[in-house]
PDB file of C-alpha atoms in Angstrom:
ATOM      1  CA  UNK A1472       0.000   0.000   0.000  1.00  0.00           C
ATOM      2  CA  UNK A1473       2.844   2.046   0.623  1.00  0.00           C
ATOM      3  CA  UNK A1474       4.478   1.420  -2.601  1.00  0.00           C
ATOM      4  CA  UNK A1475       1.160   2.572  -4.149  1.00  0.00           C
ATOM      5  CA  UNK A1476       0.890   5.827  -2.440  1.00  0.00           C
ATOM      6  CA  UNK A1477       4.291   6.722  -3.200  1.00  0.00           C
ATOM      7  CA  UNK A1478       3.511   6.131  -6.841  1.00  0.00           C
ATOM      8  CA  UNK A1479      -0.146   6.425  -7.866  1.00  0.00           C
ATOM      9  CA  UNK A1480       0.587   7.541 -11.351  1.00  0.00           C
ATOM     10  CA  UNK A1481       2.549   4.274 -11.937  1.00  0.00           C
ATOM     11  CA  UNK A1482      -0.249   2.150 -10.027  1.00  0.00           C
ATOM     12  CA  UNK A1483      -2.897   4.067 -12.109  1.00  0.00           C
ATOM     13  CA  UNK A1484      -0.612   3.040 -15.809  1.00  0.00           C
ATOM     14  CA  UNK A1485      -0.138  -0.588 -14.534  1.00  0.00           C
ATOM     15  CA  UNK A1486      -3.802  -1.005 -13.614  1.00  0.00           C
ATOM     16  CA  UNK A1487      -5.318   0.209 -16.809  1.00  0.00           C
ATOM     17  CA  UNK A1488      -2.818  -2.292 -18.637  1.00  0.00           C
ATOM     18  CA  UNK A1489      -3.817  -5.094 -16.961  1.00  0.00           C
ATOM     19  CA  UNK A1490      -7.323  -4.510 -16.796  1.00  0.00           C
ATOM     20  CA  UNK A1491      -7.450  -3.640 -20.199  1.00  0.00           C
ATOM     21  CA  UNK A1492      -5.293  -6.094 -21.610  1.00  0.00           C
ATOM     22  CA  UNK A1493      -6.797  -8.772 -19.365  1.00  0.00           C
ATOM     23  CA  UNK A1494      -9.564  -9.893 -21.341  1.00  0.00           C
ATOM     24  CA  UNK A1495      -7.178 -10.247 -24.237  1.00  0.00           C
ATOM     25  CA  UNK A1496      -7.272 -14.687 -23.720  1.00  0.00           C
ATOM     26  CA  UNK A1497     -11.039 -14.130 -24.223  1.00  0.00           C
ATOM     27  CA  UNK A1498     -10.568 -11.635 -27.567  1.00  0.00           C
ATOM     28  CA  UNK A1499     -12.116  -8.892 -26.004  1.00  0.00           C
ATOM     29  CA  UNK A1500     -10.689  -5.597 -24.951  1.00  0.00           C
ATOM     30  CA  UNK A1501     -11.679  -3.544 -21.871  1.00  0.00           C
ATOM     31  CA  UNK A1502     -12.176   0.182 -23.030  1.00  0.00           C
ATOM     32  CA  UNK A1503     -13.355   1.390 -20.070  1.00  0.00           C
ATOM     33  CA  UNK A1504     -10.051   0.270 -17.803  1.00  0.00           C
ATOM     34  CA  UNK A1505      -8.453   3.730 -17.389  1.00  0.00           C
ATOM     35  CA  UNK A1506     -12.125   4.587 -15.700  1.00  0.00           C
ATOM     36  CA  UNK A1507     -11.984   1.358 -13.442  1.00  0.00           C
ATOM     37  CA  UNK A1508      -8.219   2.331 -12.679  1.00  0.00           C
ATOM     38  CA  UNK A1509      -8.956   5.321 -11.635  1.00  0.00           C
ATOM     39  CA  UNK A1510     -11.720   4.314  -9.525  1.00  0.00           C
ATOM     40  CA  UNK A1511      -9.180   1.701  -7.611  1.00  0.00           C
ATOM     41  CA  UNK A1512      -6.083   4.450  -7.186  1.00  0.00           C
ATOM     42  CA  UNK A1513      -8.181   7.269  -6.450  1.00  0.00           C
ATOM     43  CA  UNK A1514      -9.671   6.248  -3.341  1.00  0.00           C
ATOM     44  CA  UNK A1515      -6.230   4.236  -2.192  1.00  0.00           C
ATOM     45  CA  UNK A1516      -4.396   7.300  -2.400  1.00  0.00           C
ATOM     46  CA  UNK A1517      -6.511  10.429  -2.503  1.00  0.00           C
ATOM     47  CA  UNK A1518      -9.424   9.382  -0.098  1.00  0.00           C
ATOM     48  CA  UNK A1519     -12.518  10.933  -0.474  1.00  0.00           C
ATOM     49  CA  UNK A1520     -11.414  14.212  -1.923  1.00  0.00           C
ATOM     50  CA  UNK A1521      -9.450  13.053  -5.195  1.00  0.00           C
ATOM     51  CA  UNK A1522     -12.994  10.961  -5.841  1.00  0.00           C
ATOM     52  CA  UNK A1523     -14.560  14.366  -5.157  1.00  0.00           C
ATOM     53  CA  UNK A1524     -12.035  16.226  -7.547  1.00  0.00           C
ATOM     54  CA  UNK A1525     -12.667  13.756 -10.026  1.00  0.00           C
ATOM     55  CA  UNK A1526     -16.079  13.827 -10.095  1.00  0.00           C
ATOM     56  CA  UNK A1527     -16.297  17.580  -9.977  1.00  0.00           C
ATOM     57  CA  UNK A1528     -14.102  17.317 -13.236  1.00  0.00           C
ATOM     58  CA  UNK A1529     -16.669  15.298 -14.685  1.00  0.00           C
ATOM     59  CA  UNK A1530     -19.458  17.668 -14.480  1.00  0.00           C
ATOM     60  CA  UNK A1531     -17.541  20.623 -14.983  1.00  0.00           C
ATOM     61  CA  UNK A1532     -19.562  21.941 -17.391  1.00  0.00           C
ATOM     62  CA  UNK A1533     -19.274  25.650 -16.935  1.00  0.00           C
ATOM     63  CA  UNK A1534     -17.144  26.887 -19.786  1.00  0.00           C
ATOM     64  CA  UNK A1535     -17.540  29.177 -22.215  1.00  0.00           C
ATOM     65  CA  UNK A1536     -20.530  28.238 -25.132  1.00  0.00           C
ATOM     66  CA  UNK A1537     -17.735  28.075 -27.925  1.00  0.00           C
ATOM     67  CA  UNK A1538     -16.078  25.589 -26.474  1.00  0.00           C
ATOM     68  CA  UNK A1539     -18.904  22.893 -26.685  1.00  0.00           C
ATOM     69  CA  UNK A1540     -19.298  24.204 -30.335  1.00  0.00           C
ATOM     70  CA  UNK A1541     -15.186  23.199 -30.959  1.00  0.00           C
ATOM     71  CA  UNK A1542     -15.016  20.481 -29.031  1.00  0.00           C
ATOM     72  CA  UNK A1543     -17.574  19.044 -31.195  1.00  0.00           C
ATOM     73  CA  UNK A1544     -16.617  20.745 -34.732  1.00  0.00           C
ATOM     74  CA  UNK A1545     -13.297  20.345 -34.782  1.00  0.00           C
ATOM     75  CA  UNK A1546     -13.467  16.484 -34.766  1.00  0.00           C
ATOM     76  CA  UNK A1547     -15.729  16.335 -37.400  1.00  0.00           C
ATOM     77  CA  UNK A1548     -13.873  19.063 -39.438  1.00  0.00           C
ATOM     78  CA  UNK A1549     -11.021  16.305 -39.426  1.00  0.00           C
ATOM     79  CA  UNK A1550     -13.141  14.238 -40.825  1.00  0.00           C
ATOM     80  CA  UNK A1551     -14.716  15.754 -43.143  1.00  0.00           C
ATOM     81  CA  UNK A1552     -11.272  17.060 -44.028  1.00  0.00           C
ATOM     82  CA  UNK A1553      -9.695  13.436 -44.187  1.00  0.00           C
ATOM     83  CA  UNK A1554     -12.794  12.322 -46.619  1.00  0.00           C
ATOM     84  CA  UNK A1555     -12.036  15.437 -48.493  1.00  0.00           C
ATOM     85  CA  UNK A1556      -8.544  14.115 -49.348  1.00  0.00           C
ATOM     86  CA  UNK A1557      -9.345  10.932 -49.632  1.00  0.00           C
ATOM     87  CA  UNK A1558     -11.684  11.397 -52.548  1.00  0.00           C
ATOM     88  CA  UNK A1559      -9.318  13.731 -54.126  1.00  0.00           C
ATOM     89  CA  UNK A1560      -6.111  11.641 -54.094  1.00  0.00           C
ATOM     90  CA  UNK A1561      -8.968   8.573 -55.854  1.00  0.00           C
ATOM     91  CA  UNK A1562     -10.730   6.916 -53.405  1.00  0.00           C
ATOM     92  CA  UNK A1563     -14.349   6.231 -53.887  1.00  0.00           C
ATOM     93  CA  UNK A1564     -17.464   8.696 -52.961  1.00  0.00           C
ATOM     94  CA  UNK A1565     -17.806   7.227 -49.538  1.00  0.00           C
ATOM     95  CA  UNK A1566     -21.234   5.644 -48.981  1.00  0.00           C
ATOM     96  CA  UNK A1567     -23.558   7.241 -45.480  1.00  0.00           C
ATOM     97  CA  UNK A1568     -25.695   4.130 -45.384  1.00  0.00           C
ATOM     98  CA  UNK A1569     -22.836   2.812 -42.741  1.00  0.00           C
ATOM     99  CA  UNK A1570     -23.209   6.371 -40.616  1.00  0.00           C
ATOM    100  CA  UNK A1571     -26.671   6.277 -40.813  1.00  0.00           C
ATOM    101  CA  UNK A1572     -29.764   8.767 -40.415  1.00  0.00           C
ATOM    102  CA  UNK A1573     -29.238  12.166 -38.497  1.00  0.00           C
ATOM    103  CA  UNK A1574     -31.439  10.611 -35.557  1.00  0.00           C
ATOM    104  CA  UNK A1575     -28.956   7.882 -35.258  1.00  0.00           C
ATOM    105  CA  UNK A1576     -26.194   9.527 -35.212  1.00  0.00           C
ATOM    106  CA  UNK A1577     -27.382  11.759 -32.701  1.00  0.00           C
ATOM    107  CA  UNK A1578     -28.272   8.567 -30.558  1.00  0.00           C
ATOM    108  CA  UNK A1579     -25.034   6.706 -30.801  1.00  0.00           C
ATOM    109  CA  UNK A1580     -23.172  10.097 -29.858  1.00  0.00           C
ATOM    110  CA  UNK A1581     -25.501  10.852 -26.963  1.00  0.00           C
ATOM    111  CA  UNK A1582     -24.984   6.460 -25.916  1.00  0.00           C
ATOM    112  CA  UNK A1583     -21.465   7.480 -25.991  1.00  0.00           C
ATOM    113  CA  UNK A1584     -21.557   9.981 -23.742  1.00  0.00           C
ATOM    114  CA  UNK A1585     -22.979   7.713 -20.912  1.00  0.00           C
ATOM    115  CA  UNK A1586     -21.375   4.365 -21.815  1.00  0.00           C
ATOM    116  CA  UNK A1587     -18.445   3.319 -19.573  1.00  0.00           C
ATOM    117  CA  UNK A1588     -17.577   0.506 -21.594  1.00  0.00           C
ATOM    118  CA  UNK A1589     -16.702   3.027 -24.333  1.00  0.00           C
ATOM    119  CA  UNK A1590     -13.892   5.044 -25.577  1.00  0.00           C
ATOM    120  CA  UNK A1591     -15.276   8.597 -24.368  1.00  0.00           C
ATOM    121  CA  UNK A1592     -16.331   7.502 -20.907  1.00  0.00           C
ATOM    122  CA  UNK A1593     -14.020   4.630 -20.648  1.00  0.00           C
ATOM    123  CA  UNK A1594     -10.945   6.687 -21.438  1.00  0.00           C
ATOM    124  CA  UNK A1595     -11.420   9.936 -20.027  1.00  0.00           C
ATOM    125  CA  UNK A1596     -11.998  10.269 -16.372  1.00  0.00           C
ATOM    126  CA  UNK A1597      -8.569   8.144 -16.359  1.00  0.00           C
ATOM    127  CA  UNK A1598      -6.203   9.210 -19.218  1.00  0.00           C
ATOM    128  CA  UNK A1599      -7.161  13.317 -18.535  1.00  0.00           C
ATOM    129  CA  UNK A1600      -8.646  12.986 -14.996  1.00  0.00           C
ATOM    130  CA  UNK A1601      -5.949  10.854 -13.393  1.00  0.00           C
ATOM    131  CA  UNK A1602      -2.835  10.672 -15.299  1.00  0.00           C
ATOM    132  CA  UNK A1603      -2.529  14.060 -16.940  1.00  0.00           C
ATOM    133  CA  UNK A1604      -3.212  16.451 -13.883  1.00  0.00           C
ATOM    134  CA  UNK A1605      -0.728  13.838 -12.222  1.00  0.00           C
ATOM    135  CA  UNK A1606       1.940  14.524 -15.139  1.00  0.00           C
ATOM    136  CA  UNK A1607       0.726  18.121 -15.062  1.00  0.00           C
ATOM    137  CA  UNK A1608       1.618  18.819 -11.542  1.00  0.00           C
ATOM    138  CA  UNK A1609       6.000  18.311 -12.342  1.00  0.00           C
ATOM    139  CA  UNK A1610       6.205  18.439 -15.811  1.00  0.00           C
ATOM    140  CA  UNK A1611       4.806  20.815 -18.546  1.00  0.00           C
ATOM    141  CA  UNK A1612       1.981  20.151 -20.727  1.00  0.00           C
ATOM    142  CA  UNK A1613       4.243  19.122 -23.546  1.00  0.00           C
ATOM    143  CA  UNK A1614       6.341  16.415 -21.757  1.00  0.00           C
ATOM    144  CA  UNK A1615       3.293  15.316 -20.041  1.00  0.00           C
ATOM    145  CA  UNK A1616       1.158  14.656 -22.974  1.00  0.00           C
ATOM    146  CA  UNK A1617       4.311  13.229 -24.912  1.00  0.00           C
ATOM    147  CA  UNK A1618       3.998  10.718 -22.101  1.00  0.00           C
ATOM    148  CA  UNK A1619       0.594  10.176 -21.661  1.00  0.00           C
ATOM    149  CA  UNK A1620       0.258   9.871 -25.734  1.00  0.00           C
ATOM    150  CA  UNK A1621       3.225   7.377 -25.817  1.00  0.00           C
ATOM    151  CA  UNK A1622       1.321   5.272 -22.917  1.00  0.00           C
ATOM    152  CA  UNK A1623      -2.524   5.981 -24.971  1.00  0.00           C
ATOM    153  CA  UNK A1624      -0.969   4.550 -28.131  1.00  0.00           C
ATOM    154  CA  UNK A1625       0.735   1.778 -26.711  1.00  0.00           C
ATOM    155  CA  UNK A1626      -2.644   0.640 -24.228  1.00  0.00           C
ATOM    156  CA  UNK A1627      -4.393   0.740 -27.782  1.00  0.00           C
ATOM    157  CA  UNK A1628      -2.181  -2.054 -29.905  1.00  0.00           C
ATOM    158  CA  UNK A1629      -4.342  -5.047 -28.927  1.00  0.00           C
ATOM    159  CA  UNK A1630      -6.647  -3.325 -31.303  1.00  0.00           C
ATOM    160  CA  UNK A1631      -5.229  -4.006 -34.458  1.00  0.00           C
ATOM    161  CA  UNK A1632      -5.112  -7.825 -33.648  1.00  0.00           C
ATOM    162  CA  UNK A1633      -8.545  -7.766 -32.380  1.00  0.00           C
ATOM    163  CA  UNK A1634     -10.193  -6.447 -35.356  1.00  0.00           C
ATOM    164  CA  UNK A1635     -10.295  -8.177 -38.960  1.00  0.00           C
ATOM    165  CA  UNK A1636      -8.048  -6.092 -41.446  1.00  0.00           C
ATOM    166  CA  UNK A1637      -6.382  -4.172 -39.552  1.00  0.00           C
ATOM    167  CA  UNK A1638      -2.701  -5.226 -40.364  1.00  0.00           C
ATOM    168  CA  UNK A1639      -1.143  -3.543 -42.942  1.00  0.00           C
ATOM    169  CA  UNK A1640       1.532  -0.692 -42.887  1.00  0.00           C
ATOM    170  CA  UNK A1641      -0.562   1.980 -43.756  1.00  0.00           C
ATOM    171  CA  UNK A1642      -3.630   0.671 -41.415  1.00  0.00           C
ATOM    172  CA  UNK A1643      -0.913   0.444 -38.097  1.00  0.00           C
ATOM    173  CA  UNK A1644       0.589   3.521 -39.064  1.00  0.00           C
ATOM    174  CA  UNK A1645      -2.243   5.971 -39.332  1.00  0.00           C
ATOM    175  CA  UNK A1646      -3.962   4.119 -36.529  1.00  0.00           C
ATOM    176  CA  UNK A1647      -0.976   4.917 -34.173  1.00  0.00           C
ATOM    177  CA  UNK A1648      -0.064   8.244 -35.215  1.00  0.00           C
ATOM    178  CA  UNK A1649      -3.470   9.268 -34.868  1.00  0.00           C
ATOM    179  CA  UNK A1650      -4.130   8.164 -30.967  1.00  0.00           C
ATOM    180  CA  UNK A1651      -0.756   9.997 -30.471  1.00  0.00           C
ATOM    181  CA  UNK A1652      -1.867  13.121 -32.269  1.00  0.00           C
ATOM    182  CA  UNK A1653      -5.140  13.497 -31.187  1.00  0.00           C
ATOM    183  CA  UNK A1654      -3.950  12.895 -27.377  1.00  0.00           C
ATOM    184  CA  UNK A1655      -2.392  16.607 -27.803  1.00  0.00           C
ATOM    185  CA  UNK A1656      -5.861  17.990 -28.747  1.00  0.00           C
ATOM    186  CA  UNK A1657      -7.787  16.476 -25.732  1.00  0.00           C
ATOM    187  CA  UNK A1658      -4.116  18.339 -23.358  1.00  0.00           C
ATOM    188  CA  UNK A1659      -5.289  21.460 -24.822  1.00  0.00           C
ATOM    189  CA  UNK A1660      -9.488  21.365 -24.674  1.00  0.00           C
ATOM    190  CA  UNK A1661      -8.782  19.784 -21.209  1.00  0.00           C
ATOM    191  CA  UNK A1662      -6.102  22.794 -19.815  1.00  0.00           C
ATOM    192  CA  UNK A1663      -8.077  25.733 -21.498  1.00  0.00           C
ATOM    193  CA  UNK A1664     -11.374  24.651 -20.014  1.00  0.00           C
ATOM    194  CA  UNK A1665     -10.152  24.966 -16.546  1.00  0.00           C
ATOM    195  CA  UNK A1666      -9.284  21.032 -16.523  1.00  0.00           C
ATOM    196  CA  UNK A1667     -13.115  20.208 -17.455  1.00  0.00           C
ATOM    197  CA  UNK A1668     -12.821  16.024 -17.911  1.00  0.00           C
ATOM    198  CA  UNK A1669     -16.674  16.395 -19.179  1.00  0.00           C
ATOM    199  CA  UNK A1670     -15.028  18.241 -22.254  1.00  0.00           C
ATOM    200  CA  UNK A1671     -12.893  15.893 -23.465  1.00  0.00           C
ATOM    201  CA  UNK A1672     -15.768  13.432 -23.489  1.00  0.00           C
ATOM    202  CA  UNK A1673     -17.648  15.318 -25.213  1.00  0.00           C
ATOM    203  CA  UNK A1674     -15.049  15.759 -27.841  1.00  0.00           C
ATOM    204  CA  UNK A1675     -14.007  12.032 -27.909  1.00  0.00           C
ATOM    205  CA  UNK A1676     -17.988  11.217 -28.039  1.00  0.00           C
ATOM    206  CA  UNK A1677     -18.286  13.469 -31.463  1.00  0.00           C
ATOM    207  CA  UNK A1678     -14.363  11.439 -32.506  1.00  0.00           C
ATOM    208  CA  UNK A1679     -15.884   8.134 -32.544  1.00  0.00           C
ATOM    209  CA  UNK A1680     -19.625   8.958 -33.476  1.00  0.00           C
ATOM    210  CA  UNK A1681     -18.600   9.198 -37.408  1.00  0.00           C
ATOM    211  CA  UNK A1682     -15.452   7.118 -37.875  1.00  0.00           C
ATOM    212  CA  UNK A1683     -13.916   6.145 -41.198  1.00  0.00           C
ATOM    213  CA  UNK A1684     -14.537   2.326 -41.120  1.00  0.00           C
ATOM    214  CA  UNK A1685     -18.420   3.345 -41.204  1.00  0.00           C
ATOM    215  CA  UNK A1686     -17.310   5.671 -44.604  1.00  0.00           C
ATOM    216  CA  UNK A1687     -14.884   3.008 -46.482  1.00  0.00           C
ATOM    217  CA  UNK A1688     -15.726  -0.471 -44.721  1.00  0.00           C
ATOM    218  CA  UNK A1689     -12.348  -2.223 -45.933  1.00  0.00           C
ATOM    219  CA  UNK A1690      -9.872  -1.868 -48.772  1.00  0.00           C
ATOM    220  CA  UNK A1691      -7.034   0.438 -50.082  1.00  0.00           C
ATOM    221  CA  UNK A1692      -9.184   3.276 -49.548  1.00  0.00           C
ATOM    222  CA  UNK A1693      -9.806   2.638 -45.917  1.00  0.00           C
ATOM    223  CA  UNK A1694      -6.175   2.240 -45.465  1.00  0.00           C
ATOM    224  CA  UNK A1695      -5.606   5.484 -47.292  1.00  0.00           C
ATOM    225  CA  UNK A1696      -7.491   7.488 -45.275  1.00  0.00           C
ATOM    226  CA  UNK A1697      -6.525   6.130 -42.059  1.00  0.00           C
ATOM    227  CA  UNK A1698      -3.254   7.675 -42.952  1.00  0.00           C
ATOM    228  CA  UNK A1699      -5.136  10.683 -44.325  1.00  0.00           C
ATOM    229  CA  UNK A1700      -7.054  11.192 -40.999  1.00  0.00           C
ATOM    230  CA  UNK A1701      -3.577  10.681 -39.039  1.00  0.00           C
ATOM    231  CA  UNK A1702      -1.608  13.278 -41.228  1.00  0.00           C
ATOM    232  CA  UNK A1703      -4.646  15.695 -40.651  1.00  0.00           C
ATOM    233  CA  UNK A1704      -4.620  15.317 -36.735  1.00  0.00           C
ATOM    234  CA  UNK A1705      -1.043  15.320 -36.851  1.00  0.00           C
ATOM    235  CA  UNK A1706      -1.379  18.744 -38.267  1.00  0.00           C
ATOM    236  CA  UNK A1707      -3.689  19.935 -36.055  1.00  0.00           C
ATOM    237  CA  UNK A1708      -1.445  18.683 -32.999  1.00  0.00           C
ATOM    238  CA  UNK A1709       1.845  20.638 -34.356  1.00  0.00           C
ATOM    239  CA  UNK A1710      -0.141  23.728 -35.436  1.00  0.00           C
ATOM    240  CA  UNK A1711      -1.643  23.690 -31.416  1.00  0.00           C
ATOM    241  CA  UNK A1712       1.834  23.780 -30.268  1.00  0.00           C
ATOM    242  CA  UNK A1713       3.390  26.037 -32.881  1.00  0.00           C
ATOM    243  CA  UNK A1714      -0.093  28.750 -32.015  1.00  0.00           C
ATOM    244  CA  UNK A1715       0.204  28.031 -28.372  1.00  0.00           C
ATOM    245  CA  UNK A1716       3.594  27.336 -27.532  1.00  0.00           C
ATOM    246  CA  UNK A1717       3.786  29.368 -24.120  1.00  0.00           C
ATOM    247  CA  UNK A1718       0.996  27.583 -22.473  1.00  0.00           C
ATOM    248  CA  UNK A1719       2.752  24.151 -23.532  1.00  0.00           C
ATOM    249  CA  UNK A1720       5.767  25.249 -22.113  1.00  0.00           C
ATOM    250  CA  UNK A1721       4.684  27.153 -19.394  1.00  0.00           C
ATOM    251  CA  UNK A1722       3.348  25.533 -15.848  1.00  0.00           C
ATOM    252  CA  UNK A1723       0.503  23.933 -16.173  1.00  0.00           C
ATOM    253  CA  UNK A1724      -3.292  25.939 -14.891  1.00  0.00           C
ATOM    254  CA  UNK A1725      -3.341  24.861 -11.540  1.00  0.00           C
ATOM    255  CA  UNK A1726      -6.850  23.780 -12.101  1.00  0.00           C
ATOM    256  CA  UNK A1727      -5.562  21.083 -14.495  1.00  0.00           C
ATOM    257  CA  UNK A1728      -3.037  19.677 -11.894  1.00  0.00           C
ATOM    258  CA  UNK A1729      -3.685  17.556  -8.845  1.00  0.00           C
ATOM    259  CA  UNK A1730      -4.363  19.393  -5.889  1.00  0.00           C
ATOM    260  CA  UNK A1731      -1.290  19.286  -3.314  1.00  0.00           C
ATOM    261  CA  UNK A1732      -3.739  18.425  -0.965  1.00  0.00           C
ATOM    262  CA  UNK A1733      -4.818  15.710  -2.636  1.00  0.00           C
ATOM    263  CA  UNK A1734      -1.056  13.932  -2.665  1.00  0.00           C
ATOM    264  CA  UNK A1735      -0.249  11.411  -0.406  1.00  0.00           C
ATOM    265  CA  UNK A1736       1.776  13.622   2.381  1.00  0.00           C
ATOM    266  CA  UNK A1737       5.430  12.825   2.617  1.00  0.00           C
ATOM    267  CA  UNK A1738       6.901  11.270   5.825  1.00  0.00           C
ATOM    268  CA  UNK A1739       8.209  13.953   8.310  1.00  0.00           C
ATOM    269  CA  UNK A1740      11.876  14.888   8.492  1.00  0.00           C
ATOM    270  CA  UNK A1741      14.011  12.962  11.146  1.00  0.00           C
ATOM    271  CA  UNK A1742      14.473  15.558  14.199  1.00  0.00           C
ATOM    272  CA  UNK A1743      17.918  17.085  14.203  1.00  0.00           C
ATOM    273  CA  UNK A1744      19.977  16.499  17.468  1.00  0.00           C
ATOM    274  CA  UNK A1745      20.563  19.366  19.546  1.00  0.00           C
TER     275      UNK A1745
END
């Protein structure tokens, strides 16, 4: 127990790998394990009040209108930018009959939003309300999401070997540049909305509501424009830095850190002979 209040960011990592990876035997893949890590660390080393924080992150909802409007838009513009490409460098006209009617995509974004066995709720509450404040409290935003992207991408491999098709060079490689990338966009909604974990779901809800197997089922020009839709987030990662570069730099907004109260408190100093 000891070990694990001395390093709850570590504990938090390990967890979510095993938990996630667990079900791996049964082919199966636990998306929601950063949430159940997080839920197991929390309590062992914050108490009550880093379940409090968390939760309070969750439901932070009071931030400025425009940001619901980007955290939404902006995922969509990628993809709407990535099919844009895609056509023009030859793929096909994708087809909508895999996205399906207006009403249900509306329904599988709002299901999204209140699924923990999915990627928005699954992921967030761990990978931005656990591990980056953690990360965010010694180290900048720009090391800390290099970190967290690095450990993102790597929880995600199973994927590829779960899922039919999914190994070819172009496939892997837009599939794992993209987590990385896009792991800089959710750092930057996250810090500028005053460390709101609710936004980031949002945003990862609207991600995953339109995705590019539902566009191009299989084929060269699925694999195209998972490389397409990697190259375009890439893009939008570098161009946040480039725009932004003092805030990734800079200390992190102490509302996007963990709370000094919240650390486990450090043994006291041996008394000094007289």
């Amino acid at each position: 127990m000891s070990l694990v209040k001395r390093h709850p960011l570590i504990t938090f990592f390990v967890l979510t790998y095993a938990i996630g990876w667990g079900l791996i035997p049964f082919w199966t893949f636990q998306a929601g394990s950063p949430f159940i890590a997080a839920l197991i660390v929390i309590p062992l080393t914050q108490g009550v009040a880093g379940l409090k924080e968390l939760g309070l992150r969750m439901i932070r909802w009071r931030v400025r209108w425009y940001w619901y409007v980007v955290a939404i838009a902006l995922p969509l513009a990628v993809v709407g930018l990535t099919v844009g490409l895609n056509v023009a460098l030859g793929a096909s006209v994708p087809s909508l009959a895999g996205v399906g009617s207006v009403t249900t995509v509306l329904m599988m974004f709002v299901v999204r939003l209140v699924n923990p066995g999915d990627g928005a709720l699954g992921e967030e509450p761990g990978w931005r309300g656990v591990a980056l404040p953690g990360l965010q409290s010694t180290l900048s935003p720009l090391v800390s999401t290099l970190i967290l992207g690095v450990a993102v991408t790597v929880w995600h491999v199973p994927l590829l070997f779960l899922e039919e098709g999914l190994l070819q060079p172009s496939i892997i490689g837009g599939f794992l540049l993209g987590t990385l990338a896009v792991t800089f966009w959710y750092t930057w909604l996250f810090n500028h909305t005053g460390g709101s974990v609710l936004m980031t779901i949002v945003s990862h809800a609207a991600q995953g509501t339109i995705q590019i197997g539902a566009l191009w089922p299989a084929g060269a020009d699925f694999a195209q424009a998972m490389l397409l839709n990697s190259v375009v987030l890439s893009v939008l990662a570098i161009g946040l830095v480039v725009f932004d570069r003092k805030a990734w730099l800079g200390p992190a907004p102490p509302e996007t850190t963990t709370p000094p109260q919240a650390m486990p408190p450090r043994a006291p100093a041996p008394a000094t002979p007289a």
